[in-house]
């Protein structure tokens, strides 16, 4: 398998959704967002997932970035 070749000037980008990745609603002065309030209403998240934890990025971002 060969590596892809990107044209000169190609710009890389990345993004993340705070609601999906951060969690930690009550850490470091952070408070609930509009999405947190919405998700807390019964029936808004089909499987009832609790969104307060997220993927833990808030607690592990230094380690995650070090992997880049």
mmCIF file of N, CA and C in Angstrom, residues 8-68:
data_model
loop_
_atom_site.group_PDB
_atom_site.id
_atom_site.type_symbol
_atom_site.label_atom_id
_atom_site.label_comp_id
_atom_site.label_asym_id
_atom_site.label_seq_id
_atom_site.Cartn_x
_atom_site.Cartn_y
_atom_site.Cartn_z
ATOM 1 N N UNK A 8 1.022 20.391 -3.058
ATOM 2 C CA UNK A 8 1.654 21.491 -2.330
ATOM 3 C C UNK A 8 0.589 22.466 -1.828
ATOM 4 N N UNK A 9 0.774 22.934 -0.622
ATOM 5 C CA UNK A 9 -0.178 23.879 -0.047
ATOM 6 C C UNK A 9 -1.382 23.236 0.611
ATOM 7 N N UNK A 10 -1.440 21.897 0.586
ATOM 8 C CA UNK A 10 -2.559 21.208 1.231
ATOM 9 C C UNK A 10 -2.584 21.576 2.709
ATOM 10 N N UNK A 11 -3.743 21.930 3.217
ATOM 11 C CA UNK A 11 -3.876 22.310 4.622
ATOM 12 C C UNK A 11 -4.628 21.231 5.385
ATOM 13 N N UNK A 12 -4.048 20.790 6.476
ATOM 14 C CA UNK A 12 -4.696 19.817 7.355
ATOM 15 C C UNK A 12 -5.554 20.569 8.362
ATOM 16 N N UNK A 13 -6.592 19.933 8.818
ATOM 17 C CA UNK A 13 -7.450 20.526 9.831
ATOM 18 C C UNK A 13 -8.005 19.452 10.741
ATOM 19 N N UNK A 14 -8.471 19.864 11.865
ATOM 20 C CA UNK A 14 -9.091 18.939 12.816
ATOM 21 C C UNK A 14 -10.142 19.699 13.607
ATOM 22 N N UNK A 15 -11.080 18.979 14.142
ATOM 23 C CA UNK A 15 -12.093 19.615 14.975
ATOM 24 C C UNK A 15 -12.619 18.607 15.983
ATOM 25 N N UNK A 16 -13.291 19.112 16.953
ATOM 26 C CA UNK A 16 -13.919 18.263 17.964
ATOM 27 C C UNK A 16 -15.173 18.966 18.463
ATOM 28 N N UNK A 17 -16.125 18.204 18.883
ATOM 29 C CA UNK A 17 -17.343 18.739 19.465
ATOM 30 C C UNK A 17 -17.212 18.670 20.980
ATOM 31 N N UNK A 18 -17.226 19.811 21.636
ATOM 32 C CA UNK A 18 -17.081 19.843 23.092
ATOM 33 C C UNK A 18 -18.129 18.961 23.765
ATOM 34 N N UNK A 19 -19.355 19.036 23.285
ATOM 35 C CA UNK A 19 -20.432 18.263 23.893
ATOM 36 C C UNK A 19 -20.153 16.768 23.845
ATOM 37 N N UNK A 20 -19.573 16.295 22.755
ATOM 38 C CA UNK A 20 -19.334 14.867 22.603
ATOM 39 C C UNK A 20 -18.038 14.401 23.245
ATOM 40 N N UNK A 21 -17.053 15.258 23.380
ATOM 41 C CA UNK A 21 -15.751 14.788 23.831
ATOM 42 C C UNK A 21 -15.357 15.194 25.236
ATOM 43 N N UNK A 22 -15.718 16.378 25.670
ATOM 44 C CA UNK A 22 -15.166 16.868 26.927
ATOM 45 C C UNK A 22 -15.700 16.180 28.172
ATOM 46 N N UNK A 23 -17.017 16.132 28.313
ATOM 47 C CA UNK A 23 -17.559 15.697 29.589
ATOM 48 C C UNK A 23 -17.205 16.743 30.629
ATOM 49 N N UNK A 24 -17.035 16.355 31.877
ATOM 50 C CA UNK A 24 -16.568 17.245 32.947
ATOM 51 C C UNK A 24 -17.415 18.502 33.070
ATOM 52 N N UNK A 25 -18.719 18.342 33.094
ATOM 53 C CA UNK A 25 -19.620 19.493 33.175
ATOM 54 C C UNK A 25 -19.331 20.357 34.396
ATOM 55 N N UNK A 26 -18.884 19.744 35.480
ATOM 56 C CA UNK A 26 -18.683 20.496 36.724
ATOM 57 C C UNK A 26 -17.210 20.731 37.060
ATOM 58 N N UNK A 27 -16.305 20.639 36.086
ATOM 59 C CA UNK A 27 -14.870 20.805 36.352
ATOM 60 C C UNK A 27 -14.363 22.154 35.856
ATOM 61 N N UNK A 28 -13.392 22.687 36.548
ATOM 62 C CA UNK A 28 -12.675 23.893 36.115
ATOM 63 C C UNK A 28 -13.587 25.070 35.808
ATOM 64 N N UNK A 29 -14.637 25.224 36.574
ATOM 65 C CA UNK A 29 -15.534 26.354 36.384
ATOM 66 C C UNK A 29 -16.505 26.211 35.225
ATOM 67 N N UNK A 30 -16.458 25.078 34.549
ATOM 68 C CA UNK A 30 -17.374 24.848 33.435
ATOM 69 C C UNK A 30 -18.764 24.576 33.984
ATOM 70 N N UNK A 31 -19.762 25.009 33.295
ATOM 71 C CA UNK A 31 -21.137 24.747 33.693
ATOM 72 C C UNK A 31 -21.874 24.040 32.581
ATOM 73 N N UNK A 32 -23.097 23.637 32.845
ATOM 74 C CA UNK A 32 -23.875 22.945 31.827
ATOM 75 C C UNK A 32 -24.138 23.850 30.620
ATOM 76 N N UNK A 33 -24.098 23.275 29.451
ATOM 77 C CA UNK A 33 -24.415 24.008 28.222
ATOM 78 C C UNK A 33 -25.884 23.791 27.875
ATOM 79 N N UNK A 34 -26.321 24.446 26.839
ATOM 80 C CA UNK A 34 -27.679 24.221 26.358
ATOM 81 C C UNK A 34 -27.905 22.774 25.963
ATOM 82 N N UNK A 35 -26.877 22.162 25.363
ATOM 83 C CA UNK A 35 -26.979 20.758 24.982
ATOM 84 C C UNK A 35 -27.072 19.857 26.204
ATOM 85 N N UNK A 36 -26.352 20.191 27.275
ATOM 86 C CA UNK A 36 -26.445 19.391 28.502
ATOM 87 C C UNK A 36 -27.873 19.416 29.035
ATOM 88 N N UNK A 37 -28.486 20.600 29.041
ATOM 89 C CA UNK A 37 -29.865 20.729 29.522
ATOM 90 C C UNK A 37 -30.824 19.946 28.623
ATOM 91 N N UNK A 38 -30.642 20.055 27.314
ATOM 92 C CA UNK A 38 -31.486 19.331 26.361
ATOM 93 C C UNK A 38 -31.380 17.825 26.572
ATOM 94 N N UNK A 39 -30.147 17.332 26.691
ATOM 95 C CA UNK A 39 -29.927 15.891 26.823
ATOM 96 C C UNK A 39 -30.463 15.340 28.138
ATOM 97 N N UNK A 40 -30.606 16.200 29.144
ATOM 98 C CA UNK A 40 -31.111 15.752 30.440
ATOM 99 C C UNK A 40 -32.624 15.518 30.423
ATOM 100 N N UNK A 41 -33.314 16.015 29.408
ATOM 101 C CA UNK A 41 -34.759 15.825 29.322
ATOM 102 C C UNK A 41 -35.069 14.392 28.887
ATOM 103 N N UNK A 42 -35.961 13.717 29.600
ATOM 104 C CA UNK A 42 -36.294 12.335 29.244
ATOM 105 C C UNK A 42 -36.735 12.221 27.784
ATOM 106 N N UNK A 43 -36.212 11.206 27.106
ATOM 107 C CA UNK A 43 -36.592 10.922 25.735
ATOM 108 C C UNK A 43 -35.809 11.681 24.673
ATOM 109 N N UNK A 44 -34.961 12.614 25.072
ATOM 110 C CA UNK A 44 -34.207 13.398 24.079
ATOM 111 C C UNK A 44 -33.053 12.598 23.473
ATOM 112 N N UNK A 45 -32.407 11.749 24.271
ATOM 113 C CA UNK A 45 -31.354 10.866 23.778
ATOM 114 C C UNK A 45 -31.967 9.467 23.743
ATOM 115 N N UNK A 46 -32.083 8.905 22.573
ATOM 116 C CA UNK A 46 -32.847 7.668 22.378
ATOM 117 C C UNK A 46 -32.485 6.569 23.365
ATOM 118 N N UNK A 47 -31.181 6.317 23.561
ATOM 119 C CA UNK A 47 -30.798 5.225 24.459
ATOM 120 C C UNK A 47 -30.571 5.694 25.895
ATOM 121 N N UNK A 48 -30.876 6.956 26.187
ATOM 122 C CA UNK A 48 -30.734 7.472 27.544
ATOM 123 C C UNK A 48 -29.298 7.707 27.974
ATOM 124 N N UNK A 49 -28.371 7.765 27.024
ATOM 125 C CA UNK A 49 -26.960 7.960 27.342
ATOM 126 C C UNK A 49 -26.757 9.195 28.204
ATOM 127 N N UNK A 50 -25.927 9.062 29.224
ATOM 128 C CA UNK A 50 -25.564 10.188 30.078
ATOM 129 C C UNK A 50 -24.398 10.915 29.416
ATOM 130 N N UNK A 51 -24.565 12.166 29.123
ATOM 131 C CA UNK A 51 -23.550 12.911 28.388
ATOM 132 C C UNK A 51 -22.542 13.628 29.278
ATOM 133 N N UNK A 52 -22.603 13.463 30.575
ATOM 134 C CA UNK A 52 -21.694 14.201 31.460
ATOM 135 C C UNK A 52 -20.262 13.697 31.386
ATOM 136 N N UNK A 53 -20.038 12.475 30.975
ATOM 137 C CA UNK A 53 -18.688 11.921 30.949
ATOM 138 C C UNK A 53 -17.962 12.181 29.636
ATOM 139 N N UNK A 54 -18.644 12.086 28.528
ATOM 140 C CA UNK A 54 -17.995 12.243 27.221
ATOM 141 C C UNK A 54 -16.933 11.173 27.024
ATOM 142 N N UNK A 55 -15.907 11.488 26.270
ATOM 143 C CA UNK A 55 -14.830 10.534 26.019
ATOM 144 C C UNK A 55 -13.686 10.685 27.007
ATOM 145 N N UNK A 56 -13.800 11.649 27.915
ATOM 146 C CA UNK A 56 -12.739 11.871 28.894
ATOM 147 C C UNK A 56 -11.627 12.775 28.395
ATOM 148 N N UNK A 57 -11.834 13.421 27.251
ATOM 149 C CA UNK A 57 -10.793 14.281 26.685
ATOM 150 C C UNK A 57 -10.377 15.377 27.661
ATOM 151 N N UNK A 58 -11.316 15.904 28.411
ATOM 152 C CA UNK A 58 -11.004 16.973 29.367
ATOM 153 C C UNK A 58 -9.924 16.532 30.348
ATOM 154 N N UNK A 59 -9.981 15.297 30.772
ATOM 155 C CA UNK A 59 -9.005 14.787 31.749
ATOM 156 C C UNK A 59 -7.721 14.278 31.095
ATOM 157 N N UNK A 60 -7.781 13.887 29.813
ATOM 158 C CA UNK A 60 -6.621 13.250 29.174
ATOM 159 C C UNK A 60 -6.059 14.003 27.980
ATOM 160 N N UNK A 61 -6.449 15.255 27.781
ATOM 161 C CA UNK A 61 -6.040 15.924 26.542
ATOM 162 C C UNK A 61 -4.531 16.020 26.382
ATOM 163 N N UNK A 62 -3.793 16.186 27.462
ATOM 164 C CA UNK A 62 -2.331 16.271 27.320
ATOM 165 C C UNK A 62 -1.761 14.963 26.762
ATOM 166 N N UNK A 63 -2.227 13.847 27.299
ATOM 167 C CA UNK A 63 -1.761 12.547 26.818
ATOM 168 C C UNK A 63 -2.201 12.306 25.372
ATOM 169 N N UNK A 64 -3.440 12.708 25.056
ATOM 170 C CA UNK A 64 -3.942 12.518 23.696
ATOM 171 C C UNK A 64 -3.129 13.335 22.692
ATOM 172 N N UNK A 65 -2.854 14.580 23.015
ATOM 173 C CA UNK A 65 -2.087 15.439 22.107
ATOM 174 C C UNK A 65 -0.659 14.930 21.967
ATOM 175 N N UNK A 66 -0.098 14.376 23.027
ATOM 176 C CA UNK A 66 1.268 13.844 22.967
ATOM 177 C C UNK A 66 1.382 12.680 21.978
ATOM 178 N N UNK A 67 0.282 12.023 21.685
ATOM 179 C CA UNK A 67 0.294 10.910 20.738
ATOM 180 C C UNK A 67 0.389 11.373 19.286
ATOM 181 N N UNK A 68 0.148 12.638 19.041
ATOM 182 C CA UNK A 68 0.165 13.152 17.661
ATOM 183 C C UNK A 68 1.564 13.211 17.103
#
